[in-house]
PDB file of C-alpha atoms and ligand atoms in Angstrom:
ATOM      1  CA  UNK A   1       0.000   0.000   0.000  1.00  0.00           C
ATOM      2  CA  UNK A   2       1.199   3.535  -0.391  1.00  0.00           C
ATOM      3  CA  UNK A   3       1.673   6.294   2.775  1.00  0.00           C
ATOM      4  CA  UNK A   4      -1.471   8.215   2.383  1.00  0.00           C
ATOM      5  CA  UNK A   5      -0.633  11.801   1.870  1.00  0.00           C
ATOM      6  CA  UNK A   6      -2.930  14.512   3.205  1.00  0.00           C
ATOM      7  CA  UNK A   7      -2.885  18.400   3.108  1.00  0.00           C
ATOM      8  CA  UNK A   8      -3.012  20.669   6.119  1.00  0.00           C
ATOM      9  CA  UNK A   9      -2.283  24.514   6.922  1.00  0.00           C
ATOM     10  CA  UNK A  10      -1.742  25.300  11.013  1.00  0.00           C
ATOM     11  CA  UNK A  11      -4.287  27.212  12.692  1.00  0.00           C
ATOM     12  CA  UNK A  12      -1.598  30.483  12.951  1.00  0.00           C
ATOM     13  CA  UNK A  13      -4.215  33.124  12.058  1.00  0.00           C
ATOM     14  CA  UNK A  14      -7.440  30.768  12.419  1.00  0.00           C
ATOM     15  CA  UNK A  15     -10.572  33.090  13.869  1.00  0.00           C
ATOM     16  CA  UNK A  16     -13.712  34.465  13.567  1.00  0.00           C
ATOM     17  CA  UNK A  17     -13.781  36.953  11.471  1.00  0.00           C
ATOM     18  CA  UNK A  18     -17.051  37.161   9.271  1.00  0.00           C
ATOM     19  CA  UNK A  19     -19.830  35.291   9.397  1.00  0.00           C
ATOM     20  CA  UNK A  20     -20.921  32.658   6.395  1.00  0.00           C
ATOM     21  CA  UNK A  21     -22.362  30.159   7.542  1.00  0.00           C
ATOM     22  CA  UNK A  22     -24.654  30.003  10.862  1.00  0.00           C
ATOM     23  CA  UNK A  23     -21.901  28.110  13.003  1.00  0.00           C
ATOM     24  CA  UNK A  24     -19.964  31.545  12.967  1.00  0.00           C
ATOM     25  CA  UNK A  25     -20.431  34.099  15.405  1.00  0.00           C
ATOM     26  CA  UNK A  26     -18.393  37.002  15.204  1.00  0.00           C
ATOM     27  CA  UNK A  27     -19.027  38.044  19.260  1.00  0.00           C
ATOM     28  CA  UNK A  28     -18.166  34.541  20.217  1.00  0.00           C
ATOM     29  CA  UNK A  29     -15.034  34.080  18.459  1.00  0.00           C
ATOM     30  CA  UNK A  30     -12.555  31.364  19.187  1.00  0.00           C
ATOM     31  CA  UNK A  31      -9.954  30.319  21.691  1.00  0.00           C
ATOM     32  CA  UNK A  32      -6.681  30.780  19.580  1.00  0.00           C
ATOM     33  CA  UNK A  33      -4.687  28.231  21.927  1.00  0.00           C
ATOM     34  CA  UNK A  34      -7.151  25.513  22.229  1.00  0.00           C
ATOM     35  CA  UNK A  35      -7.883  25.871  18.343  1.00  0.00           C
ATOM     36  CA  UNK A  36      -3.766  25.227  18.067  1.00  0.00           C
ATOM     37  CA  UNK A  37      -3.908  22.514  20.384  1.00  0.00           C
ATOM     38  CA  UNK A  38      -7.270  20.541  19.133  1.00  0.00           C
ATOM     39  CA  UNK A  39      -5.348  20.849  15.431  1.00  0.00           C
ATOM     40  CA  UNK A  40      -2.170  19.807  16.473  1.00  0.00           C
ATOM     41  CA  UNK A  41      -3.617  16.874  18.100  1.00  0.00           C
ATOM     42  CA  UNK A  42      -5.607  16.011  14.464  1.00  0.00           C
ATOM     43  CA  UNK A  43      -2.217  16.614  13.054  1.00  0.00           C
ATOM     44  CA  UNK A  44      -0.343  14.039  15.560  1.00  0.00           C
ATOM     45  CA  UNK A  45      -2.938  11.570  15.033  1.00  0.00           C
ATOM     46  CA  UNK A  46      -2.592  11.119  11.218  1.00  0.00           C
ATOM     47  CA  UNK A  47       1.274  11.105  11.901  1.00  0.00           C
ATOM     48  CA  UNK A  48       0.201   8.314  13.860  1.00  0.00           C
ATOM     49  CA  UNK A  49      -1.423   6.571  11.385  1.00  0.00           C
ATOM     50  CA  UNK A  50       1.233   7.082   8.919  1.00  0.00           C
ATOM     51  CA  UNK A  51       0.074   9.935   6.951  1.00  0.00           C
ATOM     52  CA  UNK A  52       2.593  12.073   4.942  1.00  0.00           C
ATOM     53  CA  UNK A  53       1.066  15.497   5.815  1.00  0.00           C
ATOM     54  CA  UNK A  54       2.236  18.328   4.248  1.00  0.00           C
ATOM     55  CA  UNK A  55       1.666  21.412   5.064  1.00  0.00           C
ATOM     56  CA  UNK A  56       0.957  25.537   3.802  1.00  0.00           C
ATOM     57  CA  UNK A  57       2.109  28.154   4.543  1.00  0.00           C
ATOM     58  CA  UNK A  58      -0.652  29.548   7.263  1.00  0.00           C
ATOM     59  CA  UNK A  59      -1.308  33.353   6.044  1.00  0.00           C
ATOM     60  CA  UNK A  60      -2.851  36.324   8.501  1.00  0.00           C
ATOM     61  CA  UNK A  61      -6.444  37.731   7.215  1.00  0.00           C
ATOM     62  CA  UNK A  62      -7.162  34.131   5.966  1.00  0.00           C
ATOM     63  CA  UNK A  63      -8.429  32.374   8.765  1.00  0.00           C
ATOM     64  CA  UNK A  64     -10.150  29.795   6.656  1.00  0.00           C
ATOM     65  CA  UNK A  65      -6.970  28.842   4.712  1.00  0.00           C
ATOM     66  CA  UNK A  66      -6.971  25.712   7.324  1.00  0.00           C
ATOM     67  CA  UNK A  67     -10.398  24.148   5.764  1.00  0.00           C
ATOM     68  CA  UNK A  68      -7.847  22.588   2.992  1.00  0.00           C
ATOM     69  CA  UNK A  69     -10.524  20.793   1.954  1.00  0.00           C
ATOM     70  CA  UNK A  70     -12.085  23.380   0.501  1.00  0.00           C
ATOM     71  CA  UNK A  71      -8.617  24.248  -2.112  1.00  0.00           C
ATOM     72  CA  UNK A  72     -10.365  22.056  -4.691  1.00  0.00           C
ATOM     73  CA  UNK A  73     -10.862  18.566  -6.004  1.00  0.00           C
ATOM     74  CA  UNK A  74      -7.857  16.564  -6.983  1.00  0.00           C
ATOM     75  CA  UNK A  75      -8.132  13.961  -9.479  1.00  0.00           C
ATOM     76  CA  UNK A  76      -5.165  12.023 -10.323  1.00  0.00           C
ATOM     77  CA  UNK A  77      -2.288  14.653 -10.745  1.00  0.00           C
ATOM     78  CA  UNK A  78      -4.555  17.180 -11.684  1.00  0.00           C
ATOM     79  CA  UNK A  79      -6.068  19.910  -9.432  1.00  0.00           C
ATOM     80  CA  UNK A  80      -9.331  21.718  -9.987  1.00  0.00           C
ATOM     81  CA  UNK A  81      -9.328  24.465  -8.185  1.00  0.00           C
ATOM     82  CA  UNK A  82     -12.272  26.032  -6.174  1.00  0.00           C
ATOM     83  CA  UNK A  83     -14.848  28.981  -7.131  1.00  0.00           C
ATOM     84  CA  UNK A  84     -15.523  29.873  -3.775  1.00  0.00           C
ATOM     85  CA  UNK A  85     -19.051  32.021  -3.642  1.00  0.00           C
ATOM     86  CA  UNK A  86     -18.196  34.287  -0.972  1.00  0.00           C
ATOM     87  CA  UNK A  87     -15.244  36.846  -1.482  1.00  0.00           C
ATOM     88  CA  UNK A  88     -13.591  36.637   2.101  1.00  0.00           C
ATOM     89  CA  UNK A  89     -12.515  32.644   1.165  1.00  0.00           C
ATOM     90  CA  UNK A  90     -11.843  33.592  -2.800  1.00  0.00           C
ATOM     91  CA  UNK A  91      -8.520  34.969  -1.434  1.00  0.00           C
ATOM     92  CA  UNK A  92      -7.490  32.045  -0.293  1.00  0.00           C
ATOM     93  CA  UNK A  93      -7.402  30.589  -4.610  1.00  0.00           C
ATOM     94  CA  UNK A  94      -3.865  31.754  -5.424  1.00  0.00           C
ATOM     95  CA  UNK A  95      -2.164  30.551  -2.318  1.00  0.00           C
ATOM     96  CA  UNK A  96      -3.875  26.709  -2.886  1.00  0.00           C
ATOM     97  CA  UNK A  97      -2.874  27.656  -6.794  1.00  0.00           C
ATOM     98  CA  UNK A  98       0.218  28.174  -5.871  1.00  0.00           C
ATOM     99  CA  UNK A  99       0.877  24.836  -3.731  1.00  0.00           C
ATOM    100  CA  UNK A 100      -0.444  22.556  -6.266  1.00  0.00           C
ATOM    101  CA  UNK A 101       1.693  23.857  -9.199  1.00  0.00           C
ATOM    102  CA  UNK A 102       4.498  23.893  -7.083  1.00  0.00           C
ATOM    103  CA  UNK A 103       3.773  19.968  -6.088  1.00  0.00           C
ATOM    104  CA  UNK A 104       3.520  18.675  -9.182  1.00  0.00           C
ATOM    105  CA  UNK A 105      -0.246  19.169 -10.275  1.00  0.00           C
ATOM    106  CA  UNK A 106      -1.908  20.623 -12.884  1.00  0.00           C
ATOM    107  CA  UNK A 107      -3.935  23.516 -11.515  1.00  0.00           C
ATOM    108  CA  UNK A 108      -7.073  23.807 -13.904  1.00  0.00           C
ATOM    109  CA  UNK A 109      -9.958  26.612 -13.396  1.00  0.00           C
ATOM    110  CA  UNK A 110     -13.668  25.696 -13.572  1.00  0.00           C
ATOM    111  CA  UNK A 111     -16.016  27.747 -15.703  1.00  0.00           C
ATOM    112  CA  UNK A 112     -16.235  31.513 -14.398  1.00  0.00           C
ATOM    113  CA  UNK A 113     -19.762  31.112 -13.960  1.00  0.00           C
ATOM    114  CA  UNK A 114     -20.128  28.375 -11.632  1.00  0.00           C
ATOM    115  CA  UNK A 115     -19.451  28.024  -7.715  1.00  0.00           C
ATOM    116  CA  UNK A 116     -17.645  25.447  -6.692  1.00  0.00           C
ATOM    117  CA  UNK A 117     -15.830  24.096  -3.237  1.00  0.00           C
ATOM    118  CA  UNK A 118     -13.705  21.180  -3.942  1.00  0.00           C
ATOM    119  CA  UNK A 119     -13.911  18.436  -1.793  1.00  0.00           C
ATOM    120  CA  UNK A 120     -16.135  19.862   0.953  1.00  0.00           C
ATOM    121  CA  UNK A 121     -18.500  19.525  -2.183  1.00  0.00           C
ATOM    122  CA  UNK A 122     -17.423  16.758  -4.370  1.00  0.00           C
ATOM    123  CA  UNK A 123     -16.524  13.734  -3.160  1.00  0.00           C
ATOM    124  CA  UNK A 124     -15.711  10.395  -4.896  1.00  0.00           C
ATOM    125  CA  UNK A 125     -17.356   6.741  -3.636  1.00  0.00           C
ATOM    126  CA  UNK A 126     -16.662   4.237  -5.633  1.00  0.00           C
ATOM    127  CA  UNK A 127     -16.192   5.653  -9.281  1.00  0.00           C
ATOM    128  CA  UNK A 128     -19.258   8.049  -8.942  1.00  0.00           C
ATOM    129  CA  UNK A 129     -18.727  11.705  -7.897  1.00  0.00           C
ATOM    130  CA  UNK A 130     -21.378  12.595  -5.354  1.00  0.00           C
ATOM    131  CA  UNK A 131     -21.624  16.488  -5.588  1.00  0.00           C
ATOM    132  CA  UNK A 132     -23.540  18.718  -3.146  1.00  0.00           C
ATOM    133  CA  UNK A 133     -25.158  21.614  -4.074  1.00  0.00           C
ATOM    134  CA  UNK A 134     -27.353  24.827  -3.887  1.00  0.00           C
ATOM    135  CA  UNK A 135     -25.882  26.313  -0.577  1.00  0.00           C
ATOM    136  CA  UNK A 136     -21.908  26.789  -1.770  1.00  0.00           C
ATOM    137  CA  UNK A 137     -21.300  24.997  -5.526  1.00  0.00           C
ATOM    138  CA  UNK A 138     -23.738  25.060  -8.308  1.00  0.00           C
ATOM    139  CA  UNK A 139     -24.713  21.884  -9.893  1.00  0.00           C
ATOM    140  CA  UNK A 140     -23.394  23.075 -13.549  1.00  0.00           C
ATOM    141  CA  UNK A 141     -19.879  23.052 -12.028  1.00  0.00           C
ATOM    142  CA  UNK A 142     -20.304  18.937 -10.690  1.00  0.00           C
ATOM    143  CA  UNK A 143     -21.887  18.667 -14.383  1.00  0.00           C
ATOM    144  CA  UNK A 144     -18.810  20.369 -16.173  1.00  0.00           C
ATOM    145  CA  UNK A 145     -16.070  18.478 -14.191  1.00  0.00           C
ATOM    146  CA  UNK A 146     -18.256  15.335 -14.777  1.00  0.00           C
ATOM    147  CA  UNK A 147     -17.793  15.285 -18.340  1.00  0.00           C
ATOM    148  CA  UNK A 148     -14.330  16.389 -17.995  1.00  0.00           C
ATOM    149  CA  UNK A 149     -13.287  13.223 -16.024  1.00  0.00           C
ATOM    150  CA  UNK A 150     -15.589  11.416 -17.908  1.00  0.00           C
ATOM    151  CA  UNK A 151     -17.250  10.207 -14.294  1.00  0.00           C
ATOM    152  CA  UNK A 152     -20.913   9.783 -13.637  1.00  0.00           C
ATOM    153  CA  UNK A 153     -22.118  12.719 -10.954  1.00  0.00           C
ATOM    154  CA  UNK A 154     -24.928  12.610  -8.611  1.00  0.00           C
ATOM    155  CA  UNK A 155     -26.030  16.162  -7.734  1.00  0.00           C
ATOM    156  CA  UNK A 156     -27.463  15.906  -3.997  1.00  0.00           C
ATOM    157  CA  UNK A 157     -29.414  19.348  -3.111  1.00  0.00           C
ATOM    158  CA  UNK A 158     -28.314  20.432   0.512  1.00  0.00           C
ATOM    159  CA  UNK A 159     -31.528  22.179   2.195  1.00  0.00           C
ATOM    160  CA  UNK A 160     -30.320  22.857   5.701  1.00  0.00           C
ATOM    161  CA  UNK A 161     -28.103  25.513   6.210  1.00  0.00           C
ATOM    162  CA  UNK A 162     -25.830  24.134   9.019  1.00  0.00           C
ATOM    163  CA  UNK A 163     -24.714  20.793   6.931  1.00  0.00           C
ATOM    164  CA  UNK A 164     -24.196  23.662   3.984  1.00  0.00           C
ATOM    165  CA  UNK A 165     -21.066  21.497   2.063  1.00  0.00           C
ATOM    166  CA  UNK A 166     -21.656  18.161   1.139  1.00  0.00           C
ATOM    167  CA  UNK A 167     -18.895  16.976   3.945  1.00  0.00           C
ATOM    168  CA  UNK A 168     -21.091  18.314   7.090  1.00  0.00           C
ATOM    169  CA  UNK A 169     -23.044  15.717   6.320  1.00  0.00           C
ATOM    170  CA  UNK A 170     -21.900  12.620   4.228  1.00  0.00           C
ATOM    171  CA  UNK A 171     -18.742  10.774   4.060  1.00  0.00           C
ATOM    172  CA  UNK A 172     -17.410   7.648   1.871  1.00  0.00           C
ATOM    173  CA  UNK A 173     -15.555   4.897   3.736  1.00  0.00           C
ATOM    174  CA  UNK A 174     -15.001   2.663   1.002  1.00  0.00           C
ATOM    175  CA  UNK A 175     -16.608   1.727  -2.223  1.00  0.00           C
ATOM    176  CA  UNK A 176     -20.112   1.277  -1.705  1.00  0.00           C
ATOM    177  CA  UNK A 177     -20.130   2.670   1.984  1.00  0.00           C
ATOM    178  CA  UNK A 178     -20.525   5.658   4.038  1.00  0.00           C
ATOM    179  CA  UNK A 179     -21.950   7.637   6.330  1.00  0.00           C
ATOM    180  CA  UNK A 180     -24.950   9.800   5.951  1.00  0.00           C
ATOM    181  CA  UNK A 181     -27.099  12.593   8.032  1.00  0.00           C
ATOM    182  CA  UNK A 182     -30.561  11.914   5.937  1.00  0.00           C
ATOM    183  CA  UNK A 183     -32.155  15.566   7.155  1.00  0.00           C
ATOM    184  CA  UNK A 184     -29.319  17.567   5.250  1.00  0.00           C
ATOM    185  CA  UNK A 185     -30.612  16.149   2.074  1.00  0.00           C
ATOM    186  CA  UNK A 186     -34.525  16.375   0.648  1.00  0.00           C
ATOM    187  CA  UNK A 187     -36.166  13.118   0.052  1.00  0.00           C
ATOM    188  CA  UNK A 188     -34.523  12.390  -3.600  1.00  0.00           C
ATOM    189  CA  UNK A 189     -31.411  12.950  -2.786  1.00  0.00           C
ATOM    190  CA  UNK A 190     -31.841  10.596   0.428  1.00  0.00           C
ATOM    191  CA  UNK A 191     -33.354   7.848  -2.299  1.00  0.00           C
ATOM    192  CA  UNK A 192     -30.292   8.928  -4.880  1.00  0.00           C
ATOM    193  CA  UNK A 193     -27.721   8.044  -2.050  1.00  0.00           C
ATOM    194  CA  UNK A 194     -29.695   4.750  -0.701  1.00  0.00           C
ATOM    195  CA  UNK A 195     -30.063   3.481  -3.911  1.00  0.00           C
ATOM    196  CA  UNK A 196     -26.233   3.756  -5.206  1.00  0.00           C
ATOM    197  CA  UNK A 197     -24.319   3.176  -1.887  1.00  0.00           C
ATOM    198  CA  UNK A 198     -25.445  -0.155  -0.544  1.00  0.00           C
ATOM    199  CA  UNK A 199     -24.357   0.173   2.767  1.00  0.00           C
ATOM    200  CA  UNK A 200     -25.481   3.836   4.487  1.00  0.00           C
ATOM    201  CA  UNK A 201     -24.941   4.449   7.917  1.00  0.00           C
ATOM    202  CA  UNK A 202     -27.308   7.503   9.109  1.00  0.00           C
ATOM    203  CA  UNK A 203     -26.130   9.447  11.599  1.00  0.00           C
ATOM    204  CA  UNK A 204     -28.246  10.722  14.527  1.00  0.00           C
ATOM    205  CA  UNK A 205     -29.039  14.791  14.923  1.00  0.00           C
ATOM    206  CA  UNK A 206     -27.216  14.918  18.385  1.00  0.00           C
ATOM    207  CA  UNK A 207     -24.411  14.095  16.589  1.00  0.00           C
ATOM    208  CA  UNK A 208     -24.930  15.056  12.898  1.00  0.00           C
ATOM    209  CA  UNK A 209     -24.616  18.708  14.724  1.00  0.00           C
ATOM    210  CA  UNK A 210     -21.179  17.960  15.967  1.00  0.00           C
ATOM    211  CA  UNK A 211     -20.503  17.180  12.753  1.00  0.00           C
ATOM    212  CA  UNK A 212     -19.697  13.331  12.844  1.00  0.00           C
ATOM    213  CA  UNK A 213     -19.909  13.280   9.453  1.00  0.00           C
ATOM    214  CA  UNK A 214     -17.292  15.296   8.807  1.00  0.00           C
ATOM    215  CA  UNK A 215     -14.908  12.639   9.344  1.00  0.00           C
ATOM    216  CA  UNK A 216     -11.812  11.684   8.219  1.00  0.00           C
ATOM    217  CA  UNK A 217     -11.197   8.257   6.642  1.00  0.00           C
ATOM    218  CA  UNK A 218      -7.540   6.518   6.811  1.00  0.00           C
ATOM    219  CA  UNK A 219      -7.277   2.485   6.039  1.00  0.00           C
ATOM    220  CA  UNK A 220      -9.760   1.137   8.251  1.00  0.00           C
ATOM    221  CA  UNK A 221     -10.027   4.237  10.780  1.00  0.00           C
ATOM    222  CA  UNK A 222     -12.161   6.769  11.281  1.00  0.00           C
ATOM    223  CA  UNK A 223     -11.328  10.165  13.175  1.00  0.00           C
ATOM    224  CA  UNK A 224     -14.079  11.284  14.376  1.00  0.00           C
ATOM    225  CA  UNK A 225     -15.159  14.325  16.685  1.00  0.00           C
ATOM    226  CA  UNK A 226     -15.422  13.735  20.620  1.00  0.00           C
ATOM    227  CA  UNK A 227     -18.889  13.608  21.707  1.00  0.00           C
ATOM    228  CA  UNK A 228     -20.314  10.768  18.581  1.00  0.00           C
ATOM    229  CA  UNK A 229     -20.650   7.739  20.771  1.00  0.00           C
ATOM    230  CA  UNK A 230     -23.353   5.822  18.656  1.00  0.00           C
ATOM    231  CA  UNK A 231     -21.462   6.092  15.167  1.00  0.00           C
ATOM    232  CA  UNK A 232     -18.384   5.211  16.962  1.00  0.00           C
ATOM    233  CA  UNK A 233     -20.172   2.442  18.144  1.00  0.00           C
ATOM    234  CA  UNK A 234     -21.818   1.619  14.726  1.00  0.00           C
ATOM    235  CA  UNK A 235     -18.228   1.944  12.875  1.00  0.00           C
ATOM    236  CA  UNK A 236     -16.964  -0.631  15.631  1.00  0.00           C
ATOM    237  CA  UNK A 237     -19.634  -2.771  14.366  1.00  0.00           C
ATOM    238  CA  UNK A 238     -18.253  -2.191  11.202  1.00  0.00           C
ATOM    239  CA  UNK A 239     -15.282  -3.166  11.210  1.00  0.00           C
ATOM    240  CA  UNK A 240     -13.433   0.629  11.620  1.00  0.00           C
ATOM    241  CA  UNK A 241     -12.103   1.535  14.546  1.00  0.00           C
ATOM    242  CA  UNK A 242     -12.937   5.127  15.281  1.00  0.00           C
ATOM    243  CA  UNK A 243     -10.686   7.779  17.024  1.00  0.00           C
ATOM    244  CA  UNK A 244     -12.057  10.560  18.721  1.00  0.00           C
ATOM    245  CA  UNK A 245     -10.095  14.124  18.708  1.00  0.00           C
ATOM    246  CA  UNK A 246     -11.493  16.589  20.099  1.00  0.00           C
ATOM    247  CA  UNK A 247     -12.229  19.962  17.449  1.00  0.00           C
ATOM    248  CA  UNK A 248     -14.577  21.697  18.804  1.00  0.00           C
ATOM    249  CA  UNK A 249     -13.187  25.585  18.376  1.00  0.00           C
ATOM    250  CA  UNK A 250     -13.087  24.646  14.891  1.00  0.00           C
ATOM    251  CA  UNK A 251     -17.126  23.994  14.865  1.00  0.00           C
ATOM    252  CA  UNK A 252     -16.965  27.162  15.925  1.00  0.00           C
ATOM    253  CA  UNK A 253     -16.279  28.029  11.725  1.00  0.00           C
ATOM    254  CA  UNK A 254     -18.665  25.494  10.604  1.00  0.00           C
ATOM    255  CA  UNK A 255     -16.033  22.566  10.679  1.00  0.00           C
ATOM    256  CA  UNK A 256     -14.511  19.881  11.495  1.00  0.00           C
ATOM    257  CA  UNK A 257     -11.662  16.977  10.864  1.00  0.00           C
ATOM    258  CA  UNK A 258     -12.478  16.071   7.148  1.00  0.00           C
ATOM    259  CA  UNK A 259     -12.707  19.946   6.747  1.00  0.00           C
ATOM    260  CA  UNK A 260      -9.238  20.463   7.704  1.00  0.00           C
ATOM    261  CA  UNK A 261      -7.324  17.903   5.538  1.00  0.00           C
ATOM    262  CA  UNK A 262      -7.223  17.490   2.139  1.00  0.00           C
ATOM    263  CA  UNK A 263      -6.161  14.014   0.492  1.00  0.00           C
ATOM    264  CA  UNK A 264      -3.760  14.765  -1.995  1.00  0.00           C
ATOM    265  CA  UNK A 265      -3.678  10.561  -2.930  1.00  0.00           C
ATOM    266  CA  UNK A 266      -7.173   9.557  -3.586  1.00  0.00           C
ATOM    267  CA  UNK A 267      -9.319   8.719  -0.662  1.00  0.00           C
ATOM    268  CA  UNK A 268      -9.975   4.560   0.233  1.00  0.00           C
ATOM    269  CA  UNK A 269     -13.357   5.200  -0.635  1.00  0.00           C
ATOM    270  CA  UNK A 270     -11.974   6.533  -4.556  1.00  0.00           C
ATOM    271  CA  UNK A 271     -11.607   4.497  -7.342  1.00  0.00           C
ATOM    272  CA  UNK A 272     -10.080   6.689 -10.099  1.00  0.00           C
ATOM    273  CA  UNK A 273      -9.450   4.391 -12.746  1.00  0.00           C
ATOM    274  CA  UNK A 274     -12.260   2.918 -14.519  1.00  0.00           C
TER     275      UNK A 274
HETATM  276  N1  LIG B 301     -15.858  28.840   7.685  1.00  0.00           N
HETATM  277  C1  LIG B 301     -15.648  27.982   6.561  1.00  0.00           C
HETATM  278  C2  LIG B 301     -16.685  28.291   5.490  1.00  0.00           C
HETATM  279  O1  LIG B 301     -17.794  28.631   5.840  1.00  0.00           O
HETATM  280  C3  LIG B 301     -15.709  26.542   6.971  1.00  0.00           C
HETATM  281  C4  LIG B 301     -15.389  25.573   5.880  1.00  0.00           C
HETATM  282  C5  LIG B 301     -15.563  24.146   6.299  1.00  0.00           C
HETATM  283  N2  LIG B 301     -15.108  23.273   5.297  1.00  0.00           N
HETATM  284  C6  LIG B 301     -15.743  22.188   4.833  1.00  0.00           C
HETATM  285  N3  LIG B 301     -15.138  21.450   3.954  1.00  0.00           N
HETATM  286  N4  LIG B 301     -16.955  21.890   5.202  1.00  0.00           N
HETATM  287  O2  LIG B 301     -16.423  28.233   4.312  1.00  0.00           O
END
């Protein structure tokens, strides 16, 4: 097998500082030192796992540029980078741009007219691209890289605003498996997922809101926010073995684990190659 490789960026300037989605509150802020602390102990856990993580460059006024997930979606060597729809996270484009074509990827553009947020938006189980939309991307973006990697997409509308990217509220774990919240998505989209992922694991509210979806995925574990007993339990029964860290100042921004990495490899749940 090869060392999965996964992108981070330290919380050095992570904060509060506008409001986008309704997990963000200005007046409440965060705690800088726990924030560093909760993210290096993500970061010490994948090293743990043996993850290759590299890291960016953390930059002040850009206290999103830690959701890495959100750079773009990488296919292969080639990265398509994201068309964020709010102008405080657009800044963050040429610094992602930057990495990838200095790592050996092909940075490619999406269509000026469509929003799209990588891989907090688009996410790969099994050969089909599952693709959120409405709240961040737009469906014609998921459409346009569809035909561009030649991969069948599954446009999933997102109608509650606190699981507002696709990865607040669904996550692959392997071909043909993953975990779901079904009240983020509208009754098609919960029949679209339940009738091309055989196995679906719904998550409860209690702990859809600390955003147990938002998980990240490495071999056979799961890490998994503290305070998500049941789908730890349910992974157990599952076969993963789930590993709680603790990331709550970085609800605080509307996310979580899977948020703040960025698989720069494929993910186990990914099959590229047809
Ligand atoms: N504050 C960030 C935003 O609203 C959080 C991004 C979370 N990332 C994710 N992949 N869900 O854009």
């Amino acid at each position: 097998m090869t060392t999965p490789c996964i992108l981070m960026c330290p919380p050095d300037f992570y904060g509060i500082e506008y409001e986008i989605n309704p997990w963000m509150s200005r007046s409440r802020g965060s705690a800088p030192d726990k924030a560093k602390s909760q993210w290096n102990h993500l970061h010490e856990t994948l090293l743990g796992l043996g993850v290759h993580v590299e890291l960016m460059e953390p930059r002040q006024g850009l206290p999103d540029l830690v959701f890495t997930a959100n750079a773009g979606l990488v296919f292969e060597k080639r990265f398509f980078s994201s068309r964020f729809r709010h102008g405080v996270r657009a800044r963050e484009t040429p610094y992602f741009d930057d990495w990838f074509a200095r790592h050996g990827f092909q940075v490619e553009h999406l269509p000026p007219d469509v929003y799209f947020e990588g891989a907090g938006d688009a996410l790969f189980c099994g050969t089909t691209l599952f693709a959120g939309y409405r709240i961040r991307s737009d469906v014609g973006g998921h459409q346009y890289l569809g035909k561009i990697l030649q991969r069948l997409v599954l446009p999933l509308e997102l109608v509650d605003p606190r699981f507002y990217h696709l990865d607040t509220c669904f996550c692959p774990l392997a071909p043909g498996e993953a975990i779901y919240f079904p009240d983020a998505f509208d009754r098609y989209g919960c029949k679209v997922l339940q009738s091309h992922i055989s196995r679906l694991l719904p998550v409860n509210q209690d702990e859809a809101v600390r955003f147990g979806c938002n998980a990240v995925v490495v071999g056979k574990h799961v890490i998994v926010n503290t305070g998500c007993d049941m789908l730890a339990a349910d992974l157990r029964a599952w076969g993963y073995q789930p590993i709680a860290v603790e990331l709550d100042e970085f609800l605080k921004a509307g996310g979580n684990a899977k948020c703040l990495t960025l698989r720069l490899d494929g993910e186990e749940a990914a099959v590229w190659d047809e």
